[in-house]
């Protein structure tokens, strides 16, 4: 996979974040080249979901900077060198380019599958309704759910809901998509269909993907970079062979051996 | 055991009943009899008959007086005033309620505190007192004016001209209702999972867009039933304005029976109107609940069940067709 645009690359520098008095991210730095897949591994509470959420500022960043391409996320650098927080509207403009897929799907339950994919295109991207619907149907077809366009989320299986959620994220044509444990809430037999959609997206190599998951198999197959986190820090980062291969550190091997699929 | 070997579908492989006591051939099940129920029905019929008999034969109900005044001009004018007050007070209440609710869920402690004090005050004092207070505002503040401090007066008015019985009633009922509705709206907002606004934010929706497109439509499912309740309550609470001599339905009846002393017939007359209006409101509430309940599996709405008691088959059929219809509308 090669870089399509440098605009799609992510650069994280010295990022720290806390929930109340608890520091959950402690000076994390990471580079994700454009169009590649980075998988974040680590025990629960290691800060991997928090790191993901700082990238689109669902979690406020206390310290450090995050860049998407050459654009600083969440702040603007003034001529005097100081950083100013962005307004809600400016932040939302940046978030349009950063899709997110959640563990609990978070589909909008009062809208059909199609409307879930369409609404933000109309409200945020100001597309015409017909163009948005056309794109919506195209994306539902891409995740194999064109026949479920009229179904409400409550009428879909978990796997189907998550595929709609992926289509919804892709509808904004994001340069980067964040996956926050996308298969953890699914019954085992439904995990495959979601991973297949994610594999297809990775194979296209257009979209940069950062994936928090416990699916070691998926990491081995798809990841260009594997990052192992523990206690709010990155413990190891490298290629699949370096991190998950025979030369892996004892800590990572113990983690992979215990529980992770 | 009934004798076996009736011609049944399982003929080829069936075994004699004697060899397998667990296999019972086709039998007719006699439904359980509910003898207690029939006794209950008989008591109800008896009581209803007695009630109907007394309603017809007891002349003191004064049905002729009731029907003379039911459509009289005074009563109908009062009816319009009651409807007008209900609508205006609910609209003001809802506006204040949404404002207070967003203050209550705000990150600012000051906003939360101010909204809390407002709710504390208006919920904590009787509506009767509030109405009389607004009506007598001129006693506290004879004149209202907007002026630049140390500068000229831009606008001023005599409070006795501004505060009429009508404006006092609207202020009193609206401000009071705002306190109650804010708690209902707040409960609705809090009932929407946090992940919903996170998903909206991740798609680039601003907080306002997220509130209008995602949070409020889902909160409405929680907000509508108690707000319907409040509207019905408001319809009846407007009768309080008779203490400040505003000619609503109740006050109009009072003026009539003050002259002709037909107190009971006129109270029956206004009760008929109140019942008619509350029935209309419950019917409308049922429709709203179905609309905002789309996509949800836990129906039917409260009012639908009330009507289902009376018309089980029709309302069930209506319910299924409406949900199916609204699903297709969304496609």
XYZ file of C-alpha atoms in Angstrom, chain B residues 47-320:
274
model
C -73.954 -0.623 39.187
C -73.987 1.017 35.753
C -77.739 0.441 35.529
C -78.285 2.066 38.900
C -76.145 5.027 37.871
C -77.966 5.464 34.556
C -81.314 5.214 36.301
C -80.424 7.920 38.783
C -78.965 10.165 36.076
C -82.252 9.954 34.166
C -84.752 10.089 36.988
C -83.093 12.512 39.413
C -84.444 15.859 38.253
C -81.927 17.783 40.305
C -79.253 17.058 37.679
C -81.172 19.584 35.598
C -80.300 18.158 32.200
C -82.561 20.679 30.491
C -80.489 23.483 32.049
C -77.255 21.704 31.074
C -78.254 21.513 27.431
C -79.667 25.060 27.388
C -76.273 26.431 28.369
C -73.980 23.878 26.677
C -73.842 25.918 23.463
C -74.752 29.315 24.923
C -72.645 32.280 23.884
C -71.215 32.899 27.356
C -70.056 29.304 27.742
C -68.630 29.114 24.209
C -66.726 32.372 24.704
C -65.352 30.947 27.947
C -64.426 27.765 26.085
C -62.396 29.744 23.542
C -60.627 31.625 26.309
C -59.743 28.344 28.030
C -58.369 26.888 24.788
C -56.424 30.074 24.026
C -54.920 30.166 27.526
C -53.951 26.469 27.340
C -52.200 26.851 23.988
C -50.400 30.113 24.826
C -49.348 28.973 28.309
C -48.026 25.651 26.931
C -46.090 27.371 24.139
C -44.496 29.804 26.607
C -43.919 26.950 29.048
C -42.232 24.822 26.381
C -39.957 27.677 25.281
C -38.940 28.361 28.887
C -38.722 24.624 29.561
C -36.281 23.961 26.700
C -34.189 26.990 27.717
C -34.071 25.926 31.380
C -33.362 22.306 30.469
C -30.377 23.269 28.310
C -29.153 25.451 31.184
C -29.557 22.524 33.584
C -27.385 20.230 31.430
C -24.841 22.992 30.771
C -21.231 22.758 31.935
C -21.525 26.177 33.589
C -22.327 25.990 37.283
C -23.909 29.463 37.161
C -26.393 28.469 34.429
C -27.256 25.266 36.284
C -27.746 27.169 39.527
C -29.952 29.917 38.063
C -32.184 27.370 36.338
C -32.355 25.365 39.553
C -33.501 28.373 41.593
C -36.167 29.239 38.997
C -37.553 25.719 39.115
C -37.363 25.660 42.909
C -39.350 28.875 43.181
C -42.080 28.222 40.611
C -42.619 24.626 41.636
C -42.544 25.521 45.292
C -45.304 28.143 45.396
C -49.016 27.539 44.646
C -50.217 28.596 41.204
C -53.087 30.435 42.905
C -50.602 32.649 44.755
C -48.566 33.216 41.595
C -51.635 34.309 39.625
C -52.762 36.781 42.287
C -49.182 38.035 42.559
C -48.894 38.760 38.837
C -52.310 40.365 38.858
C -51.230 42.714 41.658
C -47.798 43.458 40.207
C -48.718 47.148 40.039
C -48.747 47.223 43.844
C -45.020 46.352 43.892
C -43.954 48.100 40.689
C -46.393 50.874 39.699
C -44.322 51.734 36.647
C -42.158 49.739 34.260
C -39.460 51.546 32.327
C -36.403 50.820 30.263
C -33.775 53.479 30.728
C -30.046 53.962 30.300
C -28.663 54.312 33.832
C -28.061 58.031 34.406
C -29.451 58.719 30.934
C -32.783 59.141 29.210
C -35.798 56.826 29.630
C -36.364 54.862 26.432
C -39.723 53.319 27.252
C -42.072 53.320 30.167
C -45.557 52.072 30.932
C -48.060 52.057 33.715
C -48.095 48.493 35.069
C -51.847 48.685 35.633
C -52.248 49.113 31.864
C -49.893 46.252 31.014
C -51.167 43.726 33.546
C -54.709 42.854 32.561
C -56.388 39.684 33.834
C -55.377 38.070 30.521
C -51.687 39.020 30.615
C -51.483 38.098 34.318
C -53.017 34.704 33.516
C -50.625 34.097 30.598
C -47.609 35.114 32.674
C -48.664 33.104 35.702
C -49.554 29.913 33.860
C -46.686 30.098 31.337
C -43.884 30.811 33.802
C -45.171 28.148 36.169
C -45.472 25.559 33.410
C -41.930 26.316 32.235
C -40.580 25.032 35.538
C -42.390 21.701 35.181
C -41.668 21.245 31.480
C -37.961 21.940 31.966
C -37.677 18.841 34.134
C -39.516 16.780 31.530
C -37.307 18.067 28.711
C -34.183 17.476 30.795
C -35.208 13.887 31.475
C -35.731 13.439 27.728
C -32.298 14.803 26.864
C -30.602 12.662 29.513
C -32.412 9.571 28.202
C -30.537 9.799 24.877
C -27.293 7.807 25.179
C -24.053 9.794 25.032
C -22.887 7.713 22.072
C -25.559 9.354 19.928
C -24.077 12.837 20.246
C -20.576 11.342 19.861
C -21.650 9.709 16.591
C -23.185 12.990 15.434
C -20.022 14.902 16.369
C -17.826 12.362 14.562
C -19.825 13.056 11.386
C -19.020 16.755 11.724
C -22.348 17.936 13.138
C -22.141 21.043 15.304
C -23.730 20.922 18.751
C -26.838 22.690 17.438
C -27.152 20.338 14.451
C -26.640 17.336 16.681
C -29.295 18.574 19.128
C -31.862 19.195 16.381
C -31.170 16.173 14.172
C -30.200 13.478 16.639
C -30.848 14.258 20.322
C -34.189 16.085 20.305
C -36.075 13.643 18.013
C -35.070 10.800 20.320
C -35.741 12.815 23.463
C -39.250 13.514 22.150
C -40.148 9.879 22.719
C -39.599 10.462 26.424
C -40.915 14.039 26.416
C -44.255 13.589 24.618
C -46.210 11.397 27.072
C -45.640 13.543 30.187
C -46.060 16.728 28.143
C -49.440 15.444 26.957
C -50.248 14.899 30.590
C -49.144 18.449 31.374
C -51.308 19.833 28.557
C -54.353 18.065 29.942
C -53.416 19.340 33.395
C -53.009 22.848 31.990
C -56.439 22.722 30.370
C -57.935 22.212 33.803
C -55.477 24.459 35.620
C -56.670 27.411 33.524
C -59.829 27.280 35.630
C -57.713 28.876 38.389
C -57.794 32.164 36.505
C -61.359 32.662 37.708
C -59.758 34.123 40.867
C -58.494 37.069 38.822
C -61.854 37.448 37.046
C -60.771 36.283 33.608
C -63.746 34.914 31.684
C -62.581 31.383 30.947
C -64.930 28.394 30.787
C -65.111 28.019 34.570
C -65.574 31.735 35.296
C -68.277 31.992 32.636
C -70.210 29.209 34.337
C -69.737 30.933 37.688
C -71.196 34.200 36.386
C -74.264 32.319 35.130
C -74.956 30.330 38.280
C -74.360 33.415 40.415
C -77.500 34.768 38.756
C -79.730 31.700 38.417
C -78.372 29.478 41.254
C -78.272 26.417 38.941
C -74.812 25.541 40.275
C -74.788 21.784 39.630
C -76.182 21.842 36.072
C -73.686 24.500 35.035
C -70.783 22.603 36.589
C -71.948 19.525 34.664
C -72.058 21.668 31.547
C -68.421 22.789 31.896
C -67.333 19.253 32.872
C -68.752 17.965 29.605
C -66.630 20.495 27.727
C -63.505 19.713 29.760
C -64.001 15.982 29.149
C -64.518 16.563 25.442
C -61.309 18.605 25.172
C -59.190 16.209 27.235
C -60.400 13.311 25.041
C -59.330 15.239 21.950
C -55.928 15.902 23.517
C -55.349 12.239 24.449
C -56.186 11.240 20.903
C -53.679 13.738 19.529
C -51.081 12.589 22.045
C -51.416 8.993 20.814
C -50.626 10.124 17.286
C -47.573 12.100 18.406
C -46.278 9.149 20.402
C -46.494 6.825 17.430
C -44.727 9.381 15.250
C -41.799 9.858 17.631
C -41.722 6.147 18.478
C -40.793 5.140 14.935
C -37.796 2.850 14.805
C -38.442 1.739 18.354
C -39.681 -1.728 19.189
C -41.349 -0.921 22.493
C -44.758 0.355 21.509
C -47.834 0.694 21.930
C -48.262 4.105 23.459
C -50.259 4.735 26.630
C -53.227 6.396 24.981
C -53.400 3.723 22.341
C -53.979 1.241 25.132
C -56.824 3.332 26.562
C -58.592 3.198 23.223
C -57.694 -0.438 22.756
C -59.818 -1.231 25.796
C -62.833 0.002 23.914
C -62.053 -1.039 20.365
C -59.493 -3.817 20.546
C -59.615 -5.013 16.960
C -59.819 -1.698 15.161
C -57.086 0.065 17.088
C -54.733 -2.930 16.835
C -55.166 -2.984 13.074
C -54.682 0.770 12.927
C -51.538 0.555 15.011
C -49.886 -2.050 12.801
